[in-house]
Backbone as JSON Lines, residues from 0, in Angstrom:
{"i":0,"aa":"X","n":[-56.97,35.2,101.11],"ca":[-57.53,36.53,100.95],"c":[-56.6,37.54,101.6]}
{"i":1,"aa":"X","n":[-56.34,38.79,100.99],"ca":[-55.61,39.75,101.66],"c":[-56.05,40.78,102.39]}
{"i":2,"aa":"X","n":[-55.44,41.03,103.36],"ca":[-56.22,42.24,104.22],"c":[-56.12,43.47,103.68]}
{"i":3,"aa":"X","n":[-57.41,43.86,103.53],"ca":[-57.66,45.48,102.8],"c":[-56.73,46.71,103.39]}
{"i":4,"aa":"X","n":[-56.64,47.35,102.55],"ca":[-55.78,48.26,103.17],"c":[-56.89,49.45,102.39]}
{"i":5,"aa":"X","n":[-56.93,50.81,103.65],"ca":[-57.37,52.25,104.1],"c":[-56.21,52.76,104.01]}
{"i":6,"aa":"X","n":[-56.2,53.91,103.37],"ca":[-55.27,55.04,103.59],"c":[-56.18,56.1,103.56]}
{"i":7,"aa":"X","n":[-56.03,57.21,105.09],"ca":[-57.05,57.89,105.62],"c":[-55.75,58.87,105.97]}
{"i":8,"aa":"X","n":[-56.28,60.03,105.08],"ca":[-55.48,61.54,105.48],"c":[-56.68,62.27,106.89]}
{"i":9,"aa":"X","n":[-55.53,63.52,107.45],"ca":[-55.84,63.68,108.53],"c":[-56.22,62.8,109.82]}
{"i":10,"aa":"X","n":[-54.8,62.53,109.89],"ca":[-55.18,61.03,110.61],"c":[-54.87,61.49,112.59]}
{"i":11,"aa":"X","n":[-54.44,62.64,112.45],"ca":[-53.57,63.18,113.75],"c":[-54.58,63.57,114.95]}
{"i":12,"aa":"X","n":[-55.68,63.53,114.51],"ca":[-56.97,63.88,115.79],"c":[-58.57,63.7,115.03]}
{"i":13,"aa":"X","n":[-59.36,63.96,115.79],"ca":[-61.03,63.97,115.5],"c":[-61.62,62.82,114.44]}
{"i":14,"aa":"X","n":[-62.22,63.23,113.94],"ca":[-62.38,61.68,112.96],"c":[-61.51,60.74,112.21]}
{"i":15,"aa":"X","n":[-60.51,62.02,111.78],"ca":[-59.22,60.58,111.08],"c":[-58.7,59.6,112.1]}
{"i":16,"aa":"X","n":[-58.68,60.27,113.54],"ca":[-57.6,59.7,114.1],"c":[-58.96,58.49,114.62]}
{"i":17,"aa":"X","n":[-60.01,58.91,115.05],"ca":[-60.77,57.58,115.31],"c":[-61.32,56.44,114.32]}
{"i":18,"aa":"X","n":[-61.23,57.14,112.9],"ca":[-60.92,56.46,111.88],"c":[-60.23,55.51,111.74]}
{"i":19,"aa":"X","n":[-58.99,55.73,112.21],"ca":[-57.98,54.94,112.16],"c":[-57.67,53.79,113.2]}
{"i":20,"aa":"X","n":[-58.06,54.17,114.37],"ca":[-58.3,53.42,115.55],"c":[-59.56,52.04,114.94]}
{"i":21,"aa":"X","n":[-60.81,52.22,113.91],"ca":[-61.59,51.4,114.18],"c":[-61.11,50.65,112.89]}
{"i":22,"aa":"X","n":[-60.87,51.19,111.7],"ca":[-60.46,50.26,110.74],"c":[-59.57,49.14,111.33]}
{"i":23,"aa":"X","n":[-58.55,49.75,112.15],"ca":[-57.23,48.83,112.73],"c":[-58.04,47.57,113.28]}
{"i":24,"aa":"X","n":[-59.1,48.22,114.14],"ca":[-59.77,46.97,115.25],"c":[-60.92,46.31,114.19]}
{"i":25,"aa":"X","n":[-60.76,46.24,112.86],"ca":[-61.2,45.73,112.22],"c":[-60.85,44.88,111.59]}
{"i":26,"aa":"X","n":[-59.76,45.07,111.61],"ca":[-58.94,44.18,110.71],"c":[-58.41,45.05,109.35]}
{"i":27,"aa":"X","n":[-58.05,46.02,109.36],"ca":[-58.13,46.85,107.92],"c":[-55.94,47.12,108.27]}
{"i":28,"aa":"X","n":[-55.75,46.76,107.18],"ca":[-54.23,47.34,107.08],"c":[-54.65,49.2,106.55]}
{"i":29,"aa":"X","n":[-54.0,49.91,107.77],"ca":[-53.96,51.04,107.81],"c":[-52.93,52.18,107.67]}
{"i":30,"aa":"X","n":[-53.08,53.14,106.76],"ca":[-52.11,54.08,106.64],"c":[-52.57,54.99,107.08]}
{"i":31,"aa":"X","n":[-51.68,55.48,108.38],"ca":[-52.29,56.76,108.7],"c":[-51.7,58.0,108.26]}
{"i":32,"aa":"X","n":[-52.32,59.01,107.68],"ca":[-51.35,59.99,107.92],"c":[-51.5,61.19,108.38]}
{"i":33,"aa":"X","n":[-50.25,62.53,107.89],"ca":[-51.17,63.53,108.64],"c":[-49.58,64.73,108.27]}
{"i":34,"aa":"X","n":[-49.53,66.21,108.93],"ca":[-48.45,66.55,107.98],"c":[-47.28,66.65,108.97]}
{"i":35,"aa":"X","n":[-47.65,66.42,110.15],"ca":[-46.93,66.1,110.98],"c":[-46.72,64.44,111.53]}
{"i":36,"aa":"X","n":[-45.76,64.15,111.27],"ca":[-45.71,62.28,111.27],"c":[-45.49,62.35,112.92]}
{"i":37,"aa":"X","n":[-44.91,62.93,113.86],"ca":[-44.98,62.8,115.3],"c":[-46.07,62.89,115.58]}
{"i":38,"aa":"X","n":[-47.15,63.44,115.02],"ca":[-48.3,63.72,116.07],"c":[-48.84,62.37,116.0]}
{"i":39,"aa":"X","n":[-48.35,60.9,115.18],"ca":[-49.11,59.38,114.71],"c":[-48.03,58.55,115.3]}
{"i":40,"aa":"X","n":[-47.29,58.68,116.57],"ca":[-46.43,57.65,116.86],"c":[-47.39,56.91,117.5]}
{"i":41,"aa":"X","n":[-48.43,56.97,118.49],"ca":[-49.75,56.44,119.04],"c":[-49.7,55.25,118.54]}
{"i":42,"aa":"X","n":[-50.25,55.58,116.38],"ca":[-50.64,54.5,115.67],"c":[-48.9,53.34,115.27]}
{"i":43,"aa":"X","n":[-47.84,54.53,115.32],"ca":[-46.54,53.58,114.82],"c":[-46.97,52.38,116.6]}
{"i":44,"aa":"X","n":[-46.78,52.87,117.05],"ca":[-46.44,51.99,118.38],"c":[-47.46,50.76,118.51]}
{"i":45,"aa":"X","n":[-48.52,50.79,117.44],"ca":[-49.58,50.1,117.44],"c":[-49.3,49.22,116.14]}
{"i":46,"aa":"X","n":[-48.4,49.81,115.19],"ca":[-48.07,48.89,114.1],"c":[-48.72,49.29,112.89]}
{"i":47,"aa":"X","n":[-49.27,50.67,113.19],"ca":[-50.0,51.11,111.65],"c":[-48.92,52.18,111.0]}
{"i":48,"aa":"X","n":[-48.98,51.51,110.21],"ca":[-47.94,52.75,109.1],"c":[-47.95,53.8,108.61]}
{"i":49,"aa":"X","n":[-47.67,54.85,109.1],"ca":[-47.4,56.13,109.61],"c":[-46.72,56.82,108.34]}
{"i":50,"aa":"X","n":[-47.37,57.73,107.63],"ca":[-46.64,58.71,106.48],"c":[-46.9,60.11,106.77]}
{"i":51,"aa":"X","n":[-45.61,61.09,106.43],"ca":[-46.35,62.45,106.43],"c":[-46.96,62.64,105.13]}
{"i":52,"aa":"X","n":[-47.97,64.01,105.15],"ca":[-48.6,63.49,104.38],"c":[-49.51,65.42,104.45]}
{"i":53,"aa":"X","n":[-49.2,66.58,103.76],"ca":[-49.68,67.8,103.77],"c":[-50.62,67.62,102.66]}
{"i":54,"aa":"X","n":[-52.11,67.28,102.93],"ca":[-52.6,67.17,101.22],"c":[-52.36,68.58,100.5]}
{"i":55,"aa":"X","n":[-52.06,70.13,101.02],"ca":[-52.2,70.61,100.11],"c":[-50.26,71.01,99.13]}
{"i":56,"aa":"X","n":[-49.65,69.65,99.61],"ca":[-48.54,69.83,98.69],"c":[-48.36,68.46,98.1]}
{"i":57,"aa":"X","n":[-48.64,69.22,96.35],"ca":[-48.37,67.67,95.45],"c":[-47.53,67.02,95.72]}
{"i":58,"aa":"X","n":[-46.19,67.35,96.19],"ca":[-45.11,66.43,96.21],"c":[-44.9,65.29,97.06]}
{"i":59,"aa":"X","n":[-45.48,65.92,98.05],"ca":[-46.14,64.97,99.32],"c":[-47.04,63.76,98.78]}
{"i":60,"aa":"X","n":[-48.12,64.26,97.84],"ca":[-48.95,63.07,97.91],"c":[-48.03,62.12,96.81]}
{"i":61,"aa":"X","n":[-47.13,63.04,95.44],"ca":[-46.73,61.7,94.81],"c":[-45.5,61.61,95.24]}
{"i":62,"aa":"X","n":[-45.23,61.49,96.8],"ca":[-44.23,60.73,97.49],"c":[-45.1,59.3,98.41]}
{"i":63,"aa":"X","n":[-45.97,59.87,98.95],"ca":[-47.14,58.67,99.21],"c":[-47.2,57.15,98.24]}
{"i":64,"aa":"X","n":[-47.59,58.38,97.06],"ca":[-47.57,57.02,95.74],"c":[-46.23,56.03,95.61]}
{"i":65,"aa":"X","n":[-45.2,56.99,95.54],"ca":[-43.93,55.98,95.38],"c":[-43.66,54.96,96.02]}
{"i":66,"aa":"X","n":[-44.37,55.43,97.57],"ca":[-43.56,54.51,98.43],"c":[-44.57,53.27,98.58]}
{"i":67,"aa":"X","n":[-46.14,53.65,98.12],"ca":[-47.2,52.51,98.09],"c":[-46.61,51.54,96.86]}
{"i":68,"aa":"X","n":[-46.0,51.95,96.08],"ca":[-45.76,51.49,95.04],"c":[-44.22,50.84,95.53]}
{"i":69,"aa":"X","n":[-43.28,51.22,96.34],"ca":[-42.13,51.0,96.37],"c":[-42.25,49.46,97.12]}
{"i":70,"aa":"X","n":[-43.47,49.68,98.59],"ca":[-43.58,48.71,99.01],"c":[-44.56,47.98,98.62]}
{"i":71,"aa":"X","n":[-45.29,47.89,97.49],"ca":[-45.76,47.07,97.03],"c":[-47.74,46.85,97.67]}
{"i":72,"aa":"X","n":[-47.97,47.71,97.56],"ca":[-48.76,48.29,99.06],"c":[-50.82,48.7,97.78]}
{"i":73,"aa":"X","n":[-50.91,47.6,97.51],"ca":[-52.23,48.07,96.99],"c":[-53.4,48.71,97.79]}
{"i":74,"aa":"X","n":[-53.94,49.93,97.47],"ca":[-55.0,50.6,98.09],"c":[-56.51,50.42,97.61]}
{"i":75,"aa":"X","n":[-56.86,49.76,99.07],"ca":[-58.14,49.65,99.08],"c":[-59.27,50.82,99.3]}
{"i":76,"aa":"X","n":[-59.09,51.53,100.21],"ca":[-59.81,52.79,100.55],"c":[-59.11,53.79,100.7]}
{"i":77,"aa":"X","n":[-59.12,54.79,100.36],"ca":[-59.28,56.13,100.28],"c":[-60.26,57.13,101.02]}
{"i":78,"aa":"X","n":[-59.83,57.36,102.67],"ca":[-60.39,58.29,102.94],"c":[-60.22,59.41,102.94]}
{"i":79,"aa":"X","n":[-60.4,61.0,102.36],"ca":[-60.07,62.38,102.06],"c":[-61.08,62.69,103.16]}
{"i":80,"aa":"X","n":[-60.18,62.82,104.45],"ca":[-60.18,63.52,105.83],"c":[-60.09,64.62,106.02]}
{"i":81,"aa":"X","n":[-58.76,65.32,105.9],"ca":[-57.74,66.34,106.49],"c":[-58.58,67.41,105.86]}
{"i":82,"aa":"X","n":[-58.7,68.24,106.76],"ca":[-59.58,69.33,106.14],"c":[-59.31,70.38,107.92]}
{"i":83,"aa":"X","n":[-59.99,71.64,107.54],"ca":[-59.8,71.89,108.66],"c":[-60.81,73.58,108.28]}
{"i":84,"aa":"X","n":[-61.58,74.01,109.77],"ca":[-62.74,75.29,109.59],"c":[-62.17,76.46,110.09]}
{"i":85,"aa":"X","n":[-62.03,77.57,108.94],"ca":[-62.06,78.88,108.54],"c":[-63.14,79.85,109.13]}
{"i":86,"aa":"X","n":[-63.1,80.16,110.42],"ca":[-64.37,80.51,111.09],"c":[-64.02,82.27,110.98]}
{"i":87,"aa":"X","n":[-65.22,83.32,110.85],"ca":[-65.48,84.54,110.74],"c":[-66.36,85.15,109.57]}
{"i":88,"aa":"X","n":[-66.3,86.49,110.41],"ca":[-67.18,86.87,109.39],"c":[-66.67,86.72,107.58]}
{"i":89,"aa":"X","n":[-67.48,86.78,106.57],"ca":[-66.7,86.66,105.12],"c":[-66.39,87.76,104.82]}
{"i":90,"aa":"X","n":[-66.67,89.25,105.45],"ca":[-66.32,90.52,104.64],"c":[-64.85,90.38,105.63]}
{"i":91,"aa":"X","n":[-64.65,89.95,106.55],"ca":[-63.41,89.67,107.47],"c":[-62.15,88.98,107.02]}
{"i":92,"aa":"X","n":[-62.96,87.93,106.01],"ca":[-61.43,87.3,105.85],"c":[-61.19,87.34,104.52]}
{"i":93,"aa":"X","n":[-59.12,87.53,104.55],"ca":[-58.83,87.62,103.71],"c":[-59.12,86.44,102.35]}
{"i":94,"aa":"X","n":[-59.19,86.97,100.99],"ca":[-59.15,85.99,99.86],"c":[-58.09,85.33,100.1]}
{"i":95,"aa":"X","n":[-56.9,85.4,100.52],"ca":[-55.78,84.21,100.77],"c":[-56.48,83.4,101.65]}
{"i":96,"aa":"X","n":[-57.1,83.49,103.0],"ca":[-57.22,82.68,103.97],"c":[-58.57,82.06,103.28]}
{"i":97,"aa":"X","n":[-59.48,82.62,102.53],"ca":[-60.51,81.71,102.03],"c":[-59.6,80.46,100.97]}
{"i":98,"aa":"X","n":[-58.86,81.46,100.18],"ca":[-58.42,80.66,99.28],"c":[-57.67,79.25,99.57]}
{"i":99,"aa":"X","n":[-56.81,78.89,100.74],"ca":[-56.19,78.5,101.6],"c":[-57.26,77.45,102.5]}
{"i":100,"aa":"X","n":[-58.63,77.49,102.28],"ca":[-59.86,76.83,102.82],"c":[-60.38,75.71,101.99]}
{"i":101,"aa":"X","n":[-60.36,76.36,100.83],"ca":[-60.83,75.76,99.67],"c":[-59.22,74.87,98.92]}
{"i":102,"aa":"X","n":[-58.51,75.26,99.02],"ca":[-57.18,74.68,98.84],"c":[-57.34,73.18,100.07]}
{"i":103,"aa":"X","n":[-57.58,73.22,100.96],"ca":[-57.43,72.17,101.78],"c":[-58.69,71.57,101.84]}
{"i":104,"aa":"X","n":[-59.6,71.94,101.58],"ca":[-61.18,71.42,101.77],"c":[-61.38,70.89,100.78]}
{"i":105,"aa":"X","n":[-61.58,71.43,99.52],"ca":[-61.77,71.09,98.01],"c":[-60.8,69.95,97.11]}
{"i":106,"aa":"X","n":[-59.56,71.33,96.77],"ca":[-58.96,71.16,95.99],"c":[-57.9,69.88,96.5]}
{"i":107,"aa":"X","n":[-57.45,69.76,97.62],"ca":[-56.73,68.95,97.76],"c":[-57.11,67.16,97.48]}
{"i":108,"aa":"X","n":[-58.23,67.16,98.45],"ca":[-58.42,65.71,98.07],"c":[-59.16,65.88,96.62]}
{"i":109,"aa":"X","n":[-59.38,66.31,95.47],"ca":[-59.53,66.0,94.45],"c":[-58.47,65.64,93.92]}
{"i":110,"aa":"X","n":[-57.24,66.29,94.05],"ca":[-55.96,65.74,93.86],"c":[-55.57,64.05,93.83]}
{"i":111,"aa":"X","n":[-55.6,64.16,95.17],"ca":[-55.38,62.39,95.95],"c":[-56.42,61.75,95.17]}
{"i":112,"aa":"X","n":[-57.73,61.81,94.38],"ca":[-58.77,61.52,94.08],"c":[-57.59,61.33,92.97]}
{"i":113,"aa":"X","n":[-57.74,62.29,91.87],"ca":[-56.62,62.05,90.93],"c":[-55.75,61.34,90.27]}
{"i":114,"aa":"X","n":[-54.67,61.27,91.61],"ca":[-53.57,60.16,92.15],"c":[-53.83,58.87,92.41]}
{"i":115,"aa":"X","n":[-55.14,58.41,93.06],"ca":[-55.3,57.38,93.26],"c":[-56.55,56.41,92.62]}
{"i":116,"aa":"X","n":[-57.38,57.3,91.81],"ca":[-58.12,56.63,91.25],"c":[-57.72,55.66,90.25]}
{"i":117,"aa":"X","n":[-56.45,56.08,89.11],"ca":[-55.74,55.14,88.34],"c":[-55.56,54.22,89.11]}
{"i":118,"aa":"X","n":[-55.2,54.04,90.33],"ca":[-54.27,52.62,90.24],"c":[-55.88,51.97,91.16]}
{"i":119,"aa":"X","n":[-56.9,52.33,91.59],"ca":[-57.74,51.7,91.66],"c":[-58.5,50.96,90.66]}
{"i":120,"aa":"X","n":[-58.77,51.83,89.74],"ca":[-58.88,51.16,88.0],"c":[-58.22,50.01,87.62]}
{"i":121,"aa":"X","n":[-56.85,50.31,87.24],"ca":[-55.76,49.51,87.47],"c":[-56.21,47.93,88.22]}
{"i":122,"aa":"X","n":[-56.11,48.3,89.35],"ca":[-56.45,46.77,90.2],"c":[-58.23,46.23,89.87]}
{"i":123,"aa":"X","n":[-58.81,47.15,89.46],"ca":[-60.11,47.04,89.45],"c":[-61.05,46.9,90.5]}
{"i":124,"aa":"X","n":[-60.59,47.99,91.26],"ca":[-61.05,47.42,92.93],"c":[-60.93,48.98,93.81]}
{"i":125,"aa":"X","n":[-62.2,49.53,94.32],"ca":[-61.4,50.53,95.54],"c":[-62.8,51.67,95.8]}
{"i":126,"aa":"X","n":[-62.27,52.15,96.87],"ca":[-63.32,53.11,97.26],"c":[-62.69,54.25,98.02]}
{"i":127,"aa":"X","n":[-63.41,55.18,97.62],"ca":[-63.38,56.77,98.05],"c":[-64.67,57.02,98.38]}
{"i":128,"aa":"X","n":[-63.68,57.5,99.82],"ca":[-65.0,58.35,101.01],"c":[-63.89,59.64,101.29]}
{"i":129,"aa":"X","n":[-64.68,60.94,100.74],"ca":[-64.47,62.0,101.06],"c":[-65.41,62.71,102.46]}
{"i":130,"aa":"X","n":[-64.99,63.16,103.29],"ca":[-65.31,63.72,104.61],"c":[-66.0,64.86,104.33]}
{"i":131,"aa":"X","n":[-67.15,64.72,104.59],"ca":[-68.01,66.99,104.34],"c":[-68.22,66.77,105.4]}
{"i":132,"aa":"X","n":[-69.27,67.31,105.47],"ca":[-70.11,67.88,106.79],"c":[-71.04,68.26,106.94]}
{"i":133,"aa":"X","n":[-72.1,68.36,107.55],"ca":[-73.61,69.03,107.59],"c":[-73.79,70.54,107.23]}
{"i":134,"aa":"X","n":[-72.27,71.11,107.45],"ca":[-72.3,72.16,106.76],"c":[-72.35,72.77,105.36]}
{"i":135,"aa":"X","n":[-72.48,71.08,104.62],"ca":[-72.37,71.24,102.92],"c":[-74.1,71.68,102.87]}
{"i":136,"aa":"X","n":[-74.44,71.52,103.75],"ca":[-76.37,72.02,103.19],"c":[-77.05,72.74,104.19]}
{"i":137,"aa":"X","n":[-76.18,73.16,105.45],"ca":[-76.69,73.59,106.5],"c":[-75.72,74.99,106.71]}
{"i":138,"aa":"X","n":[-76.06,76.16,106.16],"ca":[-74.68,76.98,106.66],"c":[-75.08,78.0,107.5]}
{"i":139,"aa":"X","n":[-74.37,78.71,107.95],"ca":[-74.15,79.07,109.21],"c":[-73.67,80.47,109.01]}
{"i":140,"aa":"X","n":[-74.3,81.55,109.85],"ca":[-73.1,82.8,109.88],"c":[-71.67,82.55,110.44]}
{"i":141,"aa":"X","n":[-70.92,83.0,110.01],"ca":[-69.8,83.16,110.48],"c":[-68.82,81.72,109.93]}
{"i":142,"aa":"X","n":[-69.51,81.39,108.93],"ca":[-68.56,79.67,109.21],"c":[-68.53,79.61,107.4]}
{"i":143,"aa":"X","n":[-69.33,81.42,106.52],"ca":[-69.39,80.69,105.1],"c":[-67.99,80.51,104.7]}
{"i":144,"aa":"X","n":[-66.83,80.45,104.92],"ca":[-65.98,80.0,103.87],"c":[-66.01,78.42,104.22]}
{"i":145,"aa":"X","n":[-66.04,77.84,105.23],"ca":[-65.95,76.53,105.68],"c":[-66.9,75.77,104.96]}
{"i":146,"aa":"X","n":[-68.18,76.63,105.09],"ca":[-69.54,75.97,104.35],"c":[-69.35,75.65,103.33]}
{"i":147,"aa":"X","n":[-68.88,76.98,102.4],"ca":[-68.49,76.96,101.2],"c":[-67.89,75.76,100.32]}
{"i":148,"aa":"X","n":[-67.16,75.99,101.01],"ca":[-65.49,74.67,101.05],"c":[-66.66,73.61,101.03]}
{"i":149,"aa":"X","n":[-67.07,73.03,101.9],"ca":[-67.36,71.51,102.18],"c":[-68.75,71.62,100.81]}
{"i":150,"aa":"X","n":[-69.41,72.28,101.19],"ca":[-70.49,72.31,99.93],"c":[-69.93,72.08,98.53]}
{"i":151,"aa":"X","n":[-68.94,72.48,98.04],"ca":[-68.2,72.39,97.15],"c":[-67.53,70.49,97.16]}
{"i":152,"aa":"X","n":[-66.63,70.82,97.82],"ca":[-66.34,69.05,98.34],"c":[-67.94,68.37,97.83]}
{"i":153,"aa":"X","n":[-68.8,68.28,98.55],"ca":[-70.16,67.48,98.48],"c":[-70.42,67.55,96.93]}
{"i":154,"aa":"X","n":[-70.15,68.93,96.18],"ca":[-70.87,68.52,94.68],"c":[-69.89,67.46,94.16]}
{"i":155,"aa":"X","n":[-68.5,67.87,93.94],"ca":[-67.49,67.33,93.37],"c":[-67.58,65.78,93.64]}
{"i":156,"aa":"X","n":[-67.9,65.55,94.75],"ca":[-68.19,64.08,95.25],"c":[-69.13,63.08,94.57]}
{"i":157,"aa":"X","n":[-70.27,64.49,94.39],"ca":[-71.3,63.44,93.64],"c":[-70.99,63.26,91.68]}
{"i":158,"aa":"X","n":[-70.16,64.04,91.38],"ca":[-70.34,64.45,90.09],"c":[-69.28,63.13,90.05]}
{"i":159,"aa":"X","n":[-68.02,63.34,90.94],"ca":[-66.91,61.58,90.83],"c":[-68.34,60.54,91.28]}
{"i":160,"aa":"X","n":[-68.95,60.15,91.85],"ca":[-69.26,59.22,92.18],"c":[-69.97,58.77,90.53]}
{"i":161,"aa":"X","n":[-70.89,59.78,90.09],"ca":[-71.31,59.08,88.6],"c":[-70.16,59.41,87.28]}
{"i":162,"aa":"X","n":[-69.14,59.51,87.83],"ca":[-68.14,59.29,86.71],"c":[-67.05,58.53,86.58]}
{"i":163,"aa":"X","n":[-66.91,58.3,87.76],"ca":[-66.44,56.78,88.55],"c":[-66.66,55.7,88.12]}
């Protein structure tokens, strides 16, 4: 039997990075990543394989692919982590910086969703766990673009899960 392999974006602190810590002590072959590859020497020094990894630039993720593919590297899980909260008022912030919310919250891991659902097909085997938050049904002053974002994430999630 082969050991499953996780590849879990936002891997550099808060849930990815403890993410990554428990799959390992699980037994899970782990890719961590994140868009800074220094901030994951922690996990290199530990023996988990370390990619940079900006979800909101395509080239990045189908450089990911190549090299899963280069080394021969079948993916078992798919966690869409990396995300990060857009806090203020909404008449406050600019449409770039919302847009730029939803670019990293949303749009990105639908991407990687994208990218990696073929070759899960492909093997006939795999799972995606996308990261929201209580803020997808619970929102908050001062936090709607974040809300927004993840609420969005949460539909998209369910609409892949029955089309999946």
């Amino acid at each position: 039997m082969t050991t499953p392999v996780v590849l879990i974006t936002g891997s550099s602190s808060g849930i990815g990075r403890s993410l990554c810590w428990e799959f390992h002590h699980q037994g899970f072959r782990v890719i961590a990543t994140a868009r800074r590859r220094e901030t994951l020497s922690e996990f290199s020094a530990a023996g988990i394989m370390t990619l940079t990894l900006d979800v909101t630039q395509p080239e990045q993720i189908q450089q990911v692919l190549v090299t899963l593919r280069q080394q021969q590297i079948p993916l078992d899980i798919l966690v869409n982590n990396a995300g990060y909260g857009l806090f203020g008022p909404l008449m406050d912030l600019s449409s770039t910086a919302i847009a730029q919310q939803f670019t990293t919250n949303v749009f990105a891991p639908l991407q990687l969703v994208q990218a990696i659902a073929p070759l899960m097909k492909a093997q006939g085997s795999g799972l995606i766990l996308n990261v929201a938050s209580i803020s997808s049904v619970l929102t908050t002053p001062f936090a709607g673009a974040y809300c927004g974002s993840k609420a969005a994430l949460r539909a998209l999630s369910s609409a892949l899960r029955m089309e999946l």
